[in-house]
XYZ file of C-alpha atoms in Angstrom:
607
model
C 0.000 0.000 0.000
C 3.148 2.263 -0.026
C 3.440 3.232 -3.367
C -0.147 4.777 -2.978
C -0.126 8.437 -5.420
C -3.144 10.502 -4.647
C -2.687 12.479 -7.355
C -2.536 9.959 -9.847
C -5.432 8.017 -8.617
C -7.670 11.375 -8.543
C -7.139 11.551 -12.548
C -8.600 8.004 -12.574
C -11.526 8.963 -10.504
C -15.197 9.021 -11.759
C -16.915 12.403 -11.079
C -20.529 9.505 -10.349
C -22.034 8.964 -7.036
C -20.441 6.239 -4.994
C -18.409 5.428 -2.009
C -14.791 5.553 -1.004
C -13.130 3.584 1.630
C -9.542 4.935 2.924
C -7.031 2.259 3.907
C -4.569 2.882 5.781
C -0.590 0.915 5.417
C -1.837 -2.637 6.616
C -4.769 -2.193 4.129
C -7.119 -1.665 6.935
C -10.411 0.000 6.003
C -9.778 3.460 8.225
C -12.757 6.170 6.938
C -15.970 5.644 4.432
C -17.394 8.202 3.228
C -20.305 8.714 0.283
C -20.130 11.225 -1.912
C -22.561 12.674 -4.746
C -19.520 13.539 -6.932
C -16.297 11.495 -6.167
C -13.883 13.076 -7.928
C -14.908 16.274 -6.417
C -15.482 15.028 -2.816
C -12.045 12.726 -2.673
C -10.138 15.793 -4.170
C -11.293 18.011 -1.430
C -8.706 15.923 1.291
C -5.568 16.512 -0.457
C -5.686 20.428 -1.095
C -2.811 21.907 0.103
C -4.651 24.324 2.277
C -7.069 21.800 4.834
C -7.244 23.815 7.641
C -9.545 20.577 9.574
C -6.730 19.273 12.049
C -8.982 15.563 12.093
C -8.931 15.581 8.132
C -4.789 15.988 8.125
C -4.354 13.549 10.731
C -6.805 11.297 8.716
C -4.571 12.162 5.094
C -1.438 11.221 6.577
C -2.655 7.770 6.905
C -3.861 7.265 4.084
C -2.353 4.244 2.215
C -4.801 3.201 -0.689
C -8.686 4.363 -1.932
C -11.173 1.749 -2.639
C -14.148 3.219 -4.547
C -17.672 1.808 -5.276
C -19.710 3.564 -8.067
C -23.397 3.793 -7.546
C -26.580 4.895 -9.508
C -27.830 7.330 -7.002
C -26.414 9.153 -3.840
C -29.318 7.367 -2.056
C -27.628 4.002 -3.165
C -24.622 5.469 -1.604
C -25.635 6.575 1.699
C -26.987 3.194 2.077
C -24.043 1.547 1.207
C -21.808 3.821 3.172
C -24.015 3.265 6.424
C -23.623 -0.819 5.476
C -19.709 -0.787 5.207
C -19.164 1.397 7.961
C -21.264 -0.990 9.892
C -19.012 -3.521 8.695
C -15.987 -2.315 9.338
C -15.991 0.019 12.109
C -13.063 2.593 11.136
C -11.171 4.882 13.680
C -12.251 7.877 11.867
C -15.540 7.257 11.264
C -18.177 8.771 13.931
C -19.731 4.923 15.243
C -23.010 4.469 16.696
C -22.366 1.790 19.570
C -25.406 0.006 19.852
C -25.168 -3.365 19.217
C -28.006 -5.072 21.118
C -31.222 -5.594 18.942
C -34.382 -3.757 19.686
C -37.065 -5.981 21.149
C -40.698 -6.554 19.219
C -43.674 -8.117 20.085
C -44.577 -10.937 17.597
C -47.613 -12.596 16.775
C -46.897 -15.723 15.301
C -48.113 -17.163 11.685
C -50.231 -20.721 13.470
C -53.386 -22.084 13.428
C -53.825 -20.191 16.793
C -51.269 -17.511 16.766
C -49.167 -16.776 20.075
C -47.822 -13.068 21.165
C -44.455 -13.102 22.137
C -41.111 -11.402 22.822
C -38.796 -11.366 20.347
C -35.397 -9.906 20.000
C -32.802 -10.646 17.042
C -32.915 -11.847 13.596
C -36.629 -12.315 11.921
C -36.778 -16.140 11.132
C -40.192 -16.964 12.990
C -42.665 -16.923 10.600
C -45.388 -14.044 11.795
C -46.049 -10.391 12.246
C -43.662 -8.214 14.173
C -44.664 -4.896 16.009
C -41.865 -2.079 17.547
C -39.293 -1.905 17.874
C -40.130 -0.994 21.682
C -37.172 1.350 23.376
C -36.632 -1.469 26.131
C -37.467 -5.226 26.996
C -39.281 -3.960 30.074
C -41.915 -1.904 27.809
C -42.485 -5.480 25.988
C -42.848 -7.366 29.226
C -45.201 -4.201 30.319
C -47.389 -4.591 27.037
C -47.418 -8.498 27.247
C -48.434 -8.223 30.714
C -51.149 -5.648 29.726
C -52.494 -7.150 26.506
C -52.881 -10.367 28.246
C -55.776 -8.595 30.496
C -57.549 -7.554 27.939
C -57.327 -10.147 24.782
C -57.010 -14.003 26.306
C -54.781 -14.451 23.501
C -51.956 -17.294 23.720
C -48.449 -16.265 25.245
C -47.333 -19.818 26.488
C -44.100 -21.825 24.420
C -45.224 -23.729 21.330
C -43.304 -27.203 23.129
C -46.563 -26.215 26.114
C -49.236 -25.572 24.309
C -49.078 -28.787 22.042
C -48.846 -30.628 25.195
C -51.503 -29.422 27.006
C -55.046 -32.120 27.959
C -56.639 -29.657 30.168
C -56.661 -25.912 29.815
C -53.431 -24.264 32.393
C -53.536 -21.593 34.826
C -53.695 -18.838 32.352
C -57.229 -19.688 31.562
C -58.405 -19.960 35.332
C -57.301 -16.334 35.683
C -58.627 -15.821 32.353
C -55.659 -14.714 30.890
C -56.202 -17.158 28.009
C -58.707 -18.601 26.105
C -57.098 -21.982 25.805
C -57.399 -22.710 22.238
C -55.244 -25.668 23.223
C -58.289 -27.747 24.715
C -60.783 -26.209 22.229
C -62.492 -23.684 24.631
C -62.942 -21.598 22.099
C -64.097 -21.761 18.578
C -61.337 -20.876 16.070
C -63.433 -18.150 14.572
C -63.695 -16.127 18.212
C -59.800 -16.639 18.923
C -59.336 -15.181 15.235
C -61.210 -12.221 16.294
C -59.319 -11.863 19.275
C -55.771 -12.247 17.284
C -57.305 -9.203 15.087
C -57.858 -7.126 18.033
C -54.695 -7.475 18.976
C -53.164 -6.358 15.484
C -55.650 -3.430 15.626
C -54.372 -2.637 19.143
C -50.554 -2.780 18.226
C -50.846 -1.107 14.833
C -52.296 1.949 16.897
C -55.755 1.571 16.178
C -57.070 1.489 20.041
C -60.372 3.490 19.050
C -61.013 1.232 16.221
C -60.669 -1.901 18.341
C -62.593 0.074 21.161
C -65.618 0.798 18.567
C -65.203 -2.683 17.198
C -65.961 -3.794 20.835
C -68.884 -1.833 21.446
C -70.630 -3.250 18.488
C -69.888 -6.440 19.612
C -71.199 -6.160 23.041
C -74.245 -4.559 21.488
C -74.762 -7.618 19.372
C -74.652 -9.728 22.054
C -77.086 -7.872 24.641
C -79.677 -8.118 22.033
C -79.004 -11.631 21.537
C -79.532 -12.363 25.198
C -75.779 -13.625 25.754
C -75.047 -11.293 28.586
C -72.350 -13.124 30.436
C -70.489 -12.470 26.793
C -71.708 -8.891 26.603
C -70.315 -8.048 30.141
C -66.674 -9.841 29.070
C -66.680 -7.540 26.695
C -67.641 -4.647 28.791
C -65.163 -5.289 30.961
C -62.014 -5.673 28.096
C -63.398 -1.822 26.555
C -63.197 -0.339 30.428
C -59.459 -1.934 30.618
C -58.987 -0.343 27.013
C -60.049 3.153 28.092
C -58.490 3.232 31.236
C -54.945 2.337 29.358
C -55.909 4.994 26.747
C -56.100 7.455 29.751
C -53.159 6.491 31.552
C -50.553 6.530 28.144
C -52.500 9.199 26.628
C -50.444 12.933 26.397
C -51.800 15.885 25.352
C -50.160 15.764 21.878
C -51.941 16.279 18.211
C -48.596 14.068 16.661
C -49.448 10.772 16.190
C -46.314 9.336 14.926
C -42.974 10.969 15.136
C -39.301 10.522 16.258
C -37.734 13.279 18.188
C -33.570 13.610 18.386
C -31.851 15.484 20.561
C -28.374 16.774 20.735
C -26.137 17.947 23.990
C -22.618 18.365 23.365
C -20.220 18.943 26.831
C -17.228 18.548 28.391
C -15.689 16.829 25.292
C -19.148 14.308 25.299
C -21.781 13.946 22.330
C -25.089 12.725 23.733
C -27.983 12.009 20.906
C -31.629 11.723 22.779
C -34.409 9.627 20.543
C -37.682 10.314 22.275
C -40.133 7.794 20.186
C -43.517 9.075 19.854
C -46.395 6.527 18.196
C -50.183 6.701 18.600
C -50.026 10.165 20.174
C -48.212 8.368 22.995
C -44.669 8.602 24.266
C -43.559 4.783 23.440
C -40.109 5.401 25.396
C -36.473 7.326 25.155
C -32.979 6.330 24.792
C -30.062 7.755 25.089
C -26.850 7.278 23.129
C -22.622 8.119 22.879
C -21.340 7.610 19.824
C -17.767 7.341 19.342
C -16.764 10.327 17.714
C -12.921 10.833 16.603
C -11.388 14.231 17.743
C -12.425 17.652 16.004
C -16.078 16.134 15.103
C -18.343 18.661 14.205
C -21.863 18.624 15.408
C -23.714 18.281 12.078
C -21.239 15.241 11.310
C -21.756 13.555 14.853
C -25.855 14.344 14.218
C -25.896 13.120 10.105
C -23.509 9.729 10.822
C -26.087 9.291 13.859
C -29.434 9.267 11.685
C -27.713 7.099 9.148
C -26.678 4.632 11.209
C -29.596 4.260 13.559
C -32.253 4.403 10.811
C -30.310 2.651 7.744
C -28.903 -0.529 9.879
C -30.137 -3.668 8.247
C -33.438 -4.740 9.842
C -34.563 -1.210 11.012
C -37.690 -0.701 8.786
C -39.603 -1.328 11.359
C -38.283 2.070 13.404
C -38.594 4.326 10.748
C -41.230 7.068 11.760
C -42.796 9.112 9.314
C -41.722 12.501 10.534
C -38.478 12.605 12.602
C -37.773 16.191 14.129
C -33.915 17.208 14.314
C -32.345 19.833 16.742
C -30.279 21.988 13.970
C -30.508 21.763 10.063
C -27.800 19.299 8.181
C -26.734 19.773 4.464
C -27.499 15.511 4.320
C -31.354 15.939 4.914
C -32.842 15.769 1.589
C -30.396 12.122 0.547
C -31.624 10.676 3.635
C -35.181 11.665 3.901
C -34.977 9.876 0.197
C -33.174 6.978 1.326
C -35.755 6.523 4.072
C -38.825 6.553 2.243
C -37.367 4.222 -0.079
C -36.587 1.642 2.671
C -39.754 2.513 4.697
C -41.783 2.295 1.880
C -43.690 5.929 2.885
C -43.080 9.402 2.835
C -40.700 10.412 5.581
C -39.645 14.058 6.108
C -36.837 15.523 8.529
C -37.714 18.647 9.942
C -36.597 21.388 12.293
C -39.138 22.377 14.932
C -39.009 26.155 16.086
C -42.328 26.549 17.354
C -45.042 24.691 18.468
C -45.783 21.492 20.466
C -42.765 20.019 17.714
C -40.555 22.551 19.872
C -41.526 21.548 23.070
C -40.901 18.529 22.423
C -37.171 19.081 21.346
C -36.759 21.028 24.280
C -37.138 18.268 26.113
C -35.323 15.637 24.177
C -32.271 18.302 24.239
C -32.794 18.946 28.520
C -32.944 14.831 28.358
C -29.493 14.637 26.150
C -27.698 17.503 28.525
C -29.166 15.910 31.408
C -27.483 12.257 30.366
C -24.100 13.521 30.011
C -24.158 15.053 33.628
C -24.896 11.309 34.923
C -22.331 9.890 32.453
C -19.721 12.226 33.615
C -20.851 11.415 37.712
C -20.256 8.428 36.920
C -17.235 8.153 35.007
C -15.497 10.851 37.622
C -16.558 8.420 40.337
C -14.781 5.240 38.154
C -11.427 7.197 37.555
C -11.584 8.111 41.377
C -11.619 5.215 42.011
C -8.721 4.065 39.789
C -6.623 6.514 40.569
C -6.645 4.984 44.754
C -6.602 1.727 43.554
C -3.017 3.036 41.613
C -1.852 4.560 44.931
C -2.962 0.835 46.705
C -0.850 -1.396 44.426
C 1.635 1.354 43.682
C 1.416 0.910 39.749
C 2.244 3.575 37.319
C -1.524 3.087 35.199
C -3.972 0.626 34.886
C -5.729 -0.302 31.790
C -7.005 -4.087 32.023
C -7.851 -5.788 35.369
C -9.631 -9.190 35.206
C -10.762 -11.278 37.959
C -11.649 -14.993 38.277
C -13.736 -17.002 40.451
C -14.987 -20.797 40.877
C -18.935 -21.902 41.287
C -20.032 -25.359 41.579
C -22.512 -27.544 43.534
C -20.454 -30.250 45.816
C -17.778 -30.350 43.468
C -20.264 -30.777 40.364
C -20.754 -28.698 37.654
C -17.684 -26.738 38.409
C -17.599 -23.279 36.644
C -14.913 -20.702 36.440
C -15.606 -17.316 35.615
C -13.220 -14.682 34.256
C -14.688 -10.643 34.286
C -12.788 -7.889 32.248
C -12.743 -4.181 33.836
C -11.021 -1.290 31.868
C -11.018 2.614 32.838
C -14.615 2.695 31.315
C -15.608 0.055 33.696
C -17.076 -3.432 33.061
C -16.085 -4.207 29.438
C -18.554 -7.005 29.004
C -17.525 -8.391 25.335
C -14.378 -9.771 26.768
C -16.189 -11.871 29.335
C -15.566 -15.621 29.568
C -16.546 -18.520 31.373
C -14.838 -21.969 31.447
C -16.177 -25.604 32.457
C -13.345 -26.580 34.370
C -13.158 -30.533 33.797
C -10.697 -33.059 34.688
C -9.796 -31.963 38.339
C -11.488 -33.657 41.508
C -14.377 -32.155 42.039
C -14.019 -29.846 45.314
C -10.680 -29.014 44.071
C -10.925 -25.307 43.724
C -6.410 -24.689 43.803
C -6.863 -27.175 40.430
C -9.917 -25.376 39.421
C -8.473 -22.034 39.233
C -5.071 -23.150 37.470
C -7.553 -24.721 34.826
C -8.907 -21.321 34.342
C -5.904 -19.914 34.349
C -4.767 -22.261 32.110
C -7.432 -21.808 29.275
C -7.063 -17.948 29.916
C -3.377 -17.611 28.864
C -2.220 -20.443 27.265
C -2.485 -19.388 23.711
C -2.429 -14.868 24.413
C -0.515 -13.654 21.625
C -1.324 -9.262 21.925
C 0.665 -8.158 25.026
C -2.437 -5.890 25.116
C -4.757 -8.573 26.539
C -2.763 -9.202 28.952
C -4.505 -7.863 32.418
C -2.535 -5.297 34.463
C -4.281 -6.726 37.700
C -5.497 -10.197 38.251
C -7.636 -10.705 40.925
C -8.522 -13.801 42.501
C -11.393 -14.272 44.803
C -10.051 -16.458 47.200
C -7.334 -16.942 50.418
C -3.455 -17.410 49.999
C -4.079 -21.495 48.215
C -5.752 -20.069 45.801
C -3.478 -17.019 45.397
C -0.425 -19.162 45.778
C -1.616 -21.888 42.925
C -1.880 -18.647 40.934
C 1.497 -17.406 41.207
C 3.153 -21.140 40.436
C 1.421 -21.107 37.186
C 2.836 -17.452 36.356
C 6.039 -19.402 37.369
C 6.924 -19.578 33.637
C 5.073 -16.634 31.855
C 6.565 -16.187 28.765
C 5.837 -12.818 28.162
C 7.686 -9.464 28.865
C 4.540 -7.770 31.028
C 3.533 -9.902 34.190
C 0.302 -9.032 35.587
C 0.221 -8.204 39.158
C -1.409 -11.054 41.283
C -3.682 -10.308 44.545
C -5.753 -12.222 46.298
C -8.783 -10.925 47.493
C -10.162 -13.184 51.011
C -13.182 -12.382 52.845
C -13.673 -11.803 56.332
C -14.765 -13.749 59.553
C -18.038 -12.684 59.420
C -17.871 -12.820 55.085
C -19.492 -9.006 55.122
C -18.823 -6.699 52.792
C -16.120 -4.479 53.877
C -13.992 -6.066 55.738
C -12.031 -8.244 53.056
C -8.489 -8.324 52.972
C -5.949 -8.114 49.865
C -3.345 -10.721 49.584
C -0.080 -10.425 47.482
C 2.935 -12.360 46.850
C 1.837 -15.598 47.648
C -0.288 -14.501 50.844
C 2.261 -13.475 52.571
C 1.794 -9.527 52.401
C -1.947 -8.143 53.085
C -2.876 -4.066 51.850
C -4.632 -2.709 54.730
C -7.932 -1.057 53.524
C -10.514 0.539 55.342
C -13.847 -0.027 54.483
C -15.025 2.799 52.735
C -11.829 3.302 51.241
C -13.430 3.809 47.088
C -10.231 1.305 45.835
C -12.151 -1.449 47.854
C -15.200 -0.069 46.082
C -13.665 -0.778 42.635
C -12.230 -4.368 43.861
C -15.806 -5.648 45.457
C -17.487 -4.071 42.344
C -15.155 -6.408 40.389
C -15.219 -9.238 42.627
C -19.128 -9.671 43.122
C -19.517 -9.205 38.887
C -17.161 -12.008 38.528
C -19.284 -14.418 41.524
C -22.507 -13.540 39.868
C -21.026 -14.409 36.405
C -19.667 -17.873 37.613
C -22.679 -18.101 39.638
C -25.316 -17.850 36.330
C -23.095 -20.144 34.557
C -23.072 -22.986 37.051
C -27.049 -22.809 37.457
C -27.577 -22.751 33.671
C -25.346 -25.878 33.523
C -26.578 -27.542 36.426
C -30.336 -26.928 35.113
C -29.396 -28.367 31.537
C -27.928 -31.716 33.614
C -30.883 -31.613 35.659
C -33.062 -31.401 32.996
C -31.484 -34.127 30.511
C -29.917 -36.442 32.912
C -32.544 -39.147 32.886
C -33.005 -39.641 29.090
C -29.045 -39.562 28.553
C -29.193 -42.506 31.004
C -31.463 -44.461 28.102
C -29.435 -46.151 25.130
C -30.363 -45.289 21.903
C -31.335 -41.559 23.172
C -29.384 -39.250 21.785
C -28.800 -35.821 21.874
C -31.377 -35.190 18.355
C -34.181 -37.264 20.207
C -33.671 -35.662 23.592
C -34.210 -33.021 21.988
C -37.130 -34.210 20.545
C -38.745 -35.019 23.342
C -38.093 -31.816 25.120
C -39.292 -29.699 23.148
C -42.307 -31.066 22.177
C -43.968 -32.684 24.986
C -42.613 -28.960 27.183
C -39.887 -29.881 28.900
C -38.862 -32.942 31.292
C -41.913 -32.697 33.801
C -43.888 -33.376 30.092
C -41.932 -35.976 28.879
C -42.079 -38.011 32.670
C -46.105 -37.157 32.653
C -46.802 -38.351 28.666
C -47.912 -41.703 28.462
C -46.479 -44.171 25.763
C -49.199 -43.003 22.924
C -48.331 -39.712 23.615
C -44.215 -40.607 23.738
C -45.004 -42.380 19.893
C -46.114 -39.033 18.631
C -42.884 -37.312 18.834
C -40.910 -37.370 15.943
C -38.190 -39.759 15.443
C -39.377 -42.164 18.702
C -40.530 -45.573 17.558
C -43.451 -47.451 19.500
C -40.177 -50.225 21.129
C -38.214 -46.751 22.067
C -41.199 -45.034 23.660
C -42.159 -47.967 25.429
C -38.316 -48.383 26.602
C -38.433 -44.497 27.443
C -41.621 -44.974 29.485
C -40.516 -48.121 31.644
C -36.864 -46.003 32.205
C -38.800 -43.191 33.419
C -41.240 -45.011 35.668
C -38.532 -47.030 37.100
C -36.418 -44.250 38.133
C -39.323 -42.725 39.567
């Protein structure tokens, strides 16, 4: 990538729409960018008179220029948003938000089931959101269930089901599982639901009425007061969510910029209802302007693969951007519908900004609390162990039941705090069980063994334990190959095992740091030690349920893992599968009349 001549590659350039990726010497993707003319746009970086000090810093790294040509700047801003998706460069303004939204789906069967869904669409069915957290999914699951007895139970339950469950004693379902209701009524309960989630609450509410009108003058009045009683649970919902607004569909961004920190505020408005609020930091690279920070932000949030579904129709922005017109294109085109970007300066539009904007300020005064309160408490924790800097502290701990189902668990902390992606946990195996000195080297073990990038190697270890553990530590480090050596401590509880009154343990035990209890660098270690006990902790129940729960038919030969399965999932689970009688045990796929008759006697025998 040396021999890299900008200006003979700008002859070469096309003066079409497209989009240029800048690589830097290790051919490394390090900005994208879109551009409506590409000569003209890719020119503009190597004038002699760039006054930008982020756009010099960027040039002098430049190593090679990948373009794409496309019909349209639309097609471009898509694509840019795509690749920069893809490949995350240093210069590039990222929006990090990688969790999925949550939806609510109603599935595509014979009696469709309303669930929670989060990730990639492969369930055949209708999805509705995306909702701003899981809790305001839980919320609407819990509250739709009040009001339409539609299905929420596992497919694996339902098919399983002889008599109708709990659900329907509350009457919380219908239990089209047992046939207590016609297929026809359920239907019309699956449409209300649609209705109710595509916004349509007054339809669904007048669709009600008629109903219960129907069935007064038909003399059914146990039916007509049901449905009395789902419109009062209707209109009292209406009046709790309702807000004075006329809007009934609109995003609102705000935009706080402080102290060095960009905050974007997305208050999501749908029915004439506040739906919910986030707040996010992008990554921005030094020098960012704030129509950059604000145009890379609605591309990536509204153009990521699988975000149709968020796209409002009118989306209100704090300050005017050149890129409005390209992306209020691109968005209808996606979306399907007209979709503007506007600026509000008056009006209920205004008011709402406002308080998106107060929201974004007010989100980078808690993010700055917080992050003051972290680097306090790194900078004691330096002054504890006497270290120059810290960058990477892990700690590791052991979980298991009797010596079974041992579990190790190794957290990550950086000066941001928990960094969660570089988790890990490890089923420790071949030790005696009990053994946690053999346990931990294991860990250790798996850790290290094969680190190559000095970088991932921990400045701090921390092991939650007394001196053998701490001492079994430091015999494996013994040998450590590599040039930095972490600093081992040991961190061993009390008498009494209360917070507070641990005590830190180095070289080999045979040293303790004296800390007082309120001291904040025993804030930062107990912070670190109780994330990595509840993360060894969740892994050793999850394995010890999956044991519990497939124990009995791994005991059976001629069960394996495809016909556990099987069985599991669909007679709902173990409790199912020990309750189903041999006709029922011949109905799963794959099981044979002989096997389910040599499943059944296992079962009963052990029982």
């Amino acid at each position: 990538m040396s021999d890299f001549e900008p200006a003979r590659f700008l002859k070469t350039l096309s003066s079409e729409p497209g989009v240029y990726r800048m690589l830097d010497s290790e051919g490394q993707v390090i900005y994208v960018g879109k551009a409506k003319n590409l000569k003209k746009r890719v020119s503009s970086y190597f004038r002699s008179n760039v006054t930008d000090s982020k756009t010099r810093v960027l040039v002098s790294n430049i190593c090679g220029i990948e373009v794409t040509l496309t019909n349209t700047e639309t097609e471009a801003l898509l694509l840019e948003n795509n690749l920069i998706k893809k490949y995350q460069p240093r210069y590039n303004i990222l929006l990090r938000d990688d969790k999925s939204y949550p939806y609510i789906l109603l599935t595509d069967h014979k009696h469709p089931r309303l669930a929670f869904h989060r990730g990639s669409r492969k369930i055949k069915g209708e999805y509705f959101g995306p909702f701003p957290s899981a809790g305001a999914v839980s919320e609407s699951l819990r509250l739709m269930q009040k009001i339409f007895p539609v299905r929420q139970c596992e497919d694996a339950y339902y098919r399983a089901r002889s008599r109708p469950c709990l659900q329907y004693q509350l009457k919380r379902c219908s239990a089209p599982c047992v046939n207590k209701i016609s297929d026809e009524e359920y239907q019309q309960e699956v449409d209300f639901v649609r209705k109710f989630l595509l916004g349509k609450s007054h339809e669904v509410i007048a669709d009600l009425v008629t109903k219960m009108e129907q069935a007064s003058k038909e003399l059914k009045f146990e039916l007509a007061a049901k449905v009395r009683d789902q419109i009062m649970l209707l209109r009292k919902m209406q009046e709790q969510q309702s807000i004075s607004g006329n809007h009934a569909e609109m995003d609102v961004v705000g935009f706080a910029h402080l102290n060095g920190l960009n905050a974007v505020h997305l208050l999501m408005i749908r029915d004439h209802k506040v739906l919910g609020s986030k707040t996010y930091f992008p990554k921005v690279p030094k020098d960012s302007g704030e129509e950059e920070i604000l145009t890379s932000f609605l591309g990536q949030y509204y153009l990521a693969p699988g975000a149709t579904g968020r796209i409002a129709k009118e989306i209100i922005l704090p300050f005017s951007i050149e890129e409005s017109e390209p992306l209020s294109e691109a968005l209808t085109a996606i979306s399907e519908r007209k979709v503007s970007l506007k600026v509000a300066n008056r009006g209920e539009r205004a008011q709402y900004l406002k308080l998106a904007n107060k929201n974004a300020l007010n989100s980078i005064s808690v993010k700055q609390s917080t992050q003051d309160s972290i680097n306090k408490r790194y900078a004691r924790l330096k002054e504890t162990l006497r270290l120059d800097d810290i960058n990477r502290m892990e700690c590791f701990d052991i979980s298991h039941t009797m010596g079974e189902n041992t579990v190790a668990s190794c957290v990550v902390f950086d000066s941001q705090g928990p960094n969660n992606k570089e988790y890990r946990r490890f089923n420790v195996t071949g030790i005696t069980g009990g053994d946690d000195y053999a346990a931990m080297e294991f860990a250790l073990n798996k850790r290290y063994n094969k680190v190559v990038d000095e970088e991932k190697i921990p400045d701090v270890i921390f092991i939650d334990g007394g001196k053998g553990q701490l001492s079994r530590a430091e015999q494996y480090f013994e040998n450590w190959p590599h040039n930095k050596m972490p600093l081992l401590v040991g961190v061993a509880k009390g008498t009494s095992r209360k917070p507070g009154l641990e005590t830190l343990l180095i070289d080999g035990g045979r040293k303790t740091i004296p800390l007082d209890s309120d001291a904040p660098a025993l804030h930062l270690i107990q912070h670190i030690r109780d994330e990595s006990h509840r993360f060894a902790i969740a892994g050793h129940r999850n394995k010890r349920q999956k044991q519990r729960t497939q124990s009995l038919l791994e005991e059976i030969t001629g069960v394996g893992q495809k016909r556990r399965q099987a069985l599991l999932k669909y007679l709902g689970g173990m409790q199912g599968v020990k309750a189903a009688n041999i006709d029922q045990l011949k109905q799963v796929p794959g099981i044979s009349p002989e096997m389910a008759e040599k499943i059944f006697n296992h079962l009963h025998d052990k029982a």
